[in-house]
mmCIF file of C-alpha atoms in Angstrom:
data_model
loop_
_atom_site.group_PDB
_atom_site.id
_atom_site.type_symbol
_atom_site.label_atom_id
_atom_site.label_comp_id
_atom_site.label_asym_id
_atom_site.label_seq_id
_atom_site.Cartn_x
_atom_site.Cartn_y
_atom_site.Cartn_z
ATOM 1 C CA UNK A 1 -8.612 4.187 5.511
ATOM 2 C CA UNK A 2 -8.018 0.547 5.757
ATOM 3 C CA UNK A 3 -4.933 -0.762 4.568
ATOM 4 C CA UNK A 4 -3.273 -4.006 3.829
ATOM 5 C CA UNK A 5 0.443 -4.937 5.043
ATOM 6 C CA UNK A 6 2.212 -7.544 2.468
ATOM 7 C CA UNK A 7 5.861 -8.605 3.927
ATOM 8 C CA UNK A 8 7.050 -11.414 4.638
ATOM 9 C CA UNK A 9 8.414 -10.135 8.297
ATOM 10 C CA UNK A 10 6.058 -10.795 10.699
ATOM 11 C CA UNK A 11 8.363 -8.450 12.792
ATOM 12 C CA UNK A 12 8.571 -5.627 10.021
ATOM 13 C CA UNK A 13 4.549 -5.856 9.601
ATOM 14 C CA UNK A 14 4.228 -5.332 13.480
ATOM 15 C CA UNK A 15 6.546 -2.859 13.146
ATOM 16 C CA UNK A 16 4.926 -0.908 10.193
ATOM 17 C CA UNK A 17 1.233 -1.190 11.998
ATOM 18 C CA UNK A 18 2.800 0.477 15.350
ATOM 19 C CA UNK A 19 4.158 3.493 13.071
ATOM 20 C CA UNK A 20 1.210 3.910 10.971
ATOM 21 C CA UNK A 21 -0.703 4.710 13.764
ATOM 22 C CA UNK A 22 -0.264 8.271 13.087
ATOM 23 C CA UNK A 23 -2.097 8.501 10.229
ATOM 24 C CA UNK A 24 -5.521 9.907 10.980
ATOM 25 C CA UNK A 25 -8.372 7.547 10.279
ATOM 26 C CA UNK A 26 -5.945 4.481 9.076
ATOM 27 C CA UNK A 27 -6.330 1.294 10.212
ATOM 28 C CA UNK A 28 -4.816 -2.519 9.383
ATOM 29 C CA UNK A 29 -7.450 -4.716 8.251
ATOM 30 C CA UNK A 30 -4.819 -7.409 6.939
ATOM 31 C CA UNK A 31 -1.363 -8.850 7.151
ATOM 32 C CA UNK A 32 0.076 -11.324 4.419
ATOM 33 C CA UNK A 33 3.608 -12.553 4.118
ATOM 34 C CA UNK A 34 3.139 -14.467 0.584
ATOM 35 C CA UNK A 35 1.350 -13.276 -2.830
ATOM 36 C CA UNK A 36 -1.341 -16.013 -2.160
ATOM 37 C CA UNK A 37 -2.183 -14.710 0.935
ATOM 38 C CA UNK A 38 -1.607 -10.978 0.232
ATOM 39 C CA UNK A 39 -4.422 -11.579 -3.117
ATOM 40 C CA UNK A 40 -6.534 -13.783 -0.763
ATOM 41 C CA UNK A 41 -6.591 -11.016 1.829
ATOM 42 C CA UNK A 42 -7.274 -8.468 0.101
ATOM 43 C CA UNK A 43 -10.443 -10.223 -1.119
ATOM 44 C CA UNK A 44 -11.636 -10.689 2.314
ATOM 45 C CA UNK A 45 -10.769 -7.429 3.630
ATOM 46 C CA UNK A 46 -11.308 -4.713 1.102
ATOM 47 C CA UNK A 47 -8.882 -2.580 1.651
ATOM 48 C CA UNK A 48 -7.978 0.820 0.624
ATOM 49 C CA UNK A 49 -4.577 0.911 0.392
ATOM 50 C CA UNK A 50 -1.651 -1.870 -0.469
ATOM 51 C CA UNK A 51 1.807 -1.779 1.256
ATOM 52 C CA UNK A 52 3.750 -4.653 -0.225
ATOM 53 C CA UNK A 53 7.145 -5.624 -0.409
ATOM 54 C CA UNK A 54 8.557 -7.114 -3.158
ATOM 55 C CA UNK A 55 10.072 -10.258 -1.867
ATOM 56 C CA UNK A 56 7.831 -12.495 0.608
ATOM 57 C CA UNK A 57 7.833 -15.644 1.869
ATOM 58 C CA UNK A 58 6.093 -17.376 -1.515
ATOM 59 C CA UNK A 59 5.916 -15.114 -5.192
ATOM 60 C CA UNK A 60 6.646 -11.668 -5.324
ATOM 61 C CA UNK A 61 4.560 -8.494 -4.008
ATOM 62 C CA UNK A 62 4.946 -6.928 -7.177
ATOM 63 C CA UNK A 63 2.965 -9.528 -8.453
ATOM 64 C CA UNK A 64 0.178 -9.677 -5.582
ATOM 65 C CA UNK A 65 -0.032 -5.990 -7.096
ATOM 66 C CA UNK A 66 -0.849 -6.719 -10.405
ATOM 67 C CA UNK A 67 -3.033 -10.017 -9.803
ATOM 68 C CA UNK A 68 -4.985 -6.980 -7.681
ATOM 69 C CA UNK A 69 -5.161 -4.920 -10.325
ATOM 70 C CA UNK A 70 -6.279 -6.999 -12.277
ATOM 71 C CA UNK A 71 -8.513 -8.173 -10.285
ATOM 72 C CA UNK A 72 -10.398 -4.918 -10.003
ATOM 73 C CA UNK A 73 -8.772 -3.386 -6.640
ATOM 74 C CA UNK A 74 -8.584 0.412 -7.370
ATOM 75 C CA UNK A 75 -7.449 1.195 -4.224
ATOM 76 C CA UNK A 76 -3.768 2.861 -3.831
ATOM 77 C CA UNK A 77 -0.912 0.711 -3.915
ATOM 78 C CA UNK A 78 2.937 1.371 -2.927
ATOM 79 C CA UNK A 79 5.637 -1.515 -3.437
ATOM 80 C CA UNK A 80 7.464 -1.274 -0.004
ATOM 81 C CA UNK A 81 10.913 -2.546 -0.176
ATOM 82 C CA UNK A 82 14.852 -2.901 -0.098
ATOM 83 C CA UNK A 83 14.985 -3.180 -3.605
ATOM 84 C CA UNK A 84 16.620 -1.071 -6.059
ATOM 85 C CA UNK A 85 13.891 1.686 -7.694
ATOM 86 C CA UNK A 86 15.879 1.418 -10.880
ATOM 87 C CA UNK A 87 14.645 -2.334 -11.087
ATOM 88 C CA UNK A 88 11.548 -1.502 -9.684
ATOM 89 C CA UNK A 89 10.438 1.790 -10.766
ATOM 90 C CA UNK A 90 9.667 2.113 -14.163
ATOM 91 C CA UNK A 91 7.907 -1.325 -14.018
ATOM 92 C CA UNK A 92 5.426 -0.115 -11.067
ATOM 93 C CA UNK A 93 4.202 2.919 -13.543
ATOM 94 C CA UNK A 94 3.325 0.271 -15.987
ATOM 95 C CA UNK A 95 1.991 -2.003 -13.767
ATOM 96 C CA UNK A 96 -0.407 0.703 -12.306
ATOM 97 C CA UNK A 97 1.086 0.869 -8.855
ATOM 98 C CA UNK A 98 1.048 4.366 -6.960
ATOM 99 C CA UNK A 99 4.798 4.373 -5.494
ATOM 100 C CA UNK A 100 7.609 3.241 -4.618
ATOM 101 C CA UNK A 101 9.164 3.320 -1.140
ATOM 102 C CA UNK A 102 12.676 2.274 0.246
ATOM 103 C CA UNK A 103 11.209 0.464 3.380
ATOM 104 C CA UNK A 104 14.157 1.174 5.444
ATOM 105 C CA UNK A 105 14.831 5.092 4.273
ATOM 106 C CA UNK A 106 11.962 6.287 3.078
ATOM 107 C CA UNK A 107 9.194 5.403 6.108
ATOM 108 C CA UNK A 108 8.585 9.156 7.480
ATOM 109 C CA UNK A 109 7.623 10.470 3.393
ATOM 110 C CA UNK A 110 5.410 6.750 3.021
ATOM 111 C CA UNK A 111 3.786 8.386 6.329
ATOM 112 C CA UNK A 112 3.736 11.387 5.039
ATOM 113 C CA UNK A 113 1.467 10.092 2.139
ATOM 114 C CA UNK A 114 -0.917 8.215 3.659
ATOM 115 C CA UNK A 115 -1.607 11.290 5.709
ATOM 116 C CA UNK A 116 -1.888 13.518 2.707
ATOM 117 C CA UNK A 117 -4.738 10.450 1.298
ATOM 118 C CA UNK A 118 -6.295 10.180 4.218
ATOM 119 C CA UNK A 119 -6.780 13.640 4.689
ATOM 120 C CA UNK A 120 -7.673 14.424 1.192
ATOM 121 C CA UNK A 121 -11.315 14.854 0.152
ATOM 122 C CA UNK A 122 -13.083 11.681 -0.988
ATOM 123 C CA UNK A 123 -14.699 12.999 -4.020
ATOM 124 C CA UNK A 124 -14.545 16.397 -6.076
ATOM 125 C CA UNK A 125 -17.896 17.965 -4.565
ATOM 126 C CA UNK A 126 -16.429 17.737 -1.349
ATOM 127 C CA UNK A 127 -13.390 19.880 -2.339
ATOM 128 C CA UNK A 128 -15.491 22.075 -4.342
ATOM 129 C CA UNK A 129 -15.348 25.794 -2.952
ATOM 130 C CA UNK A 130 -18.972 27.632 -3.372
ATOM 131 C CA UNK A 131 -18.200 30.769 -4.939
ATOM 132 C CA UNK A 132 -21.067 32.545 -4.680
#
């Protein structure tokens, strides 16, 4: 599962890619701190999965998101961030992004996740159960 880290930390994205390391089969193909960079990125690499936050260095992850979207990335996304989910929440539904994750609480369940989707079958015949 390759995944894309969008924060404007250098330190925080270093951070993140040392913890995600857990995750079975998951691997960071790309680092951007700005929306620019996050969209240009994302072109290069490919990637499965978004983690942005919603402030960086230049625009707004949230916006990287939906420029993705848009775009054509059907990956998973998850805004990553210190922001209130009130402000953020209801917004990421309509903007088509999978979840929302308090980047300094909520780490072990955004773990958690990834696991659970890179675990997860990749299509319906390979969850399919032969019954006779």
């Amino acid at each position: 599962m390759k995944i894309l880290l969008v924060d404007a930390s250098d330190t925080f994205r270093k951070y993140l890619s040392e913890r995600l390391r857990v995750v079975p089969g998951a691997m960071v193909v790309g680092q951007a701190g700005s929306e620019e960079q996050a969209v240009v990125t994302a072109s290069l690499c490919a990637p499965d999965v978004v983690l942005a936050d919603v402030e960086l260095r230049t625009g707004s992850g949230f916006t990287a998101l939906q420029r993705l979207r848009a775009g054509g990335f059907n990956g998973t996304s998850y805004l990553l961030t210190t922001a209130d989910e009130s402000e953020y929440g209801p917004q990421c539904v309509d903007a088509g992004i999978d979840g929302f994750y308090d980047k300094l609480l909520d780490l072990e369940r955004l773990i958690q996740a990834l696991t659970v989707l890179a675990t997860a079958p990749k299509n319906f015949e390979a969850a399919r159960i032969k019954l006779s």
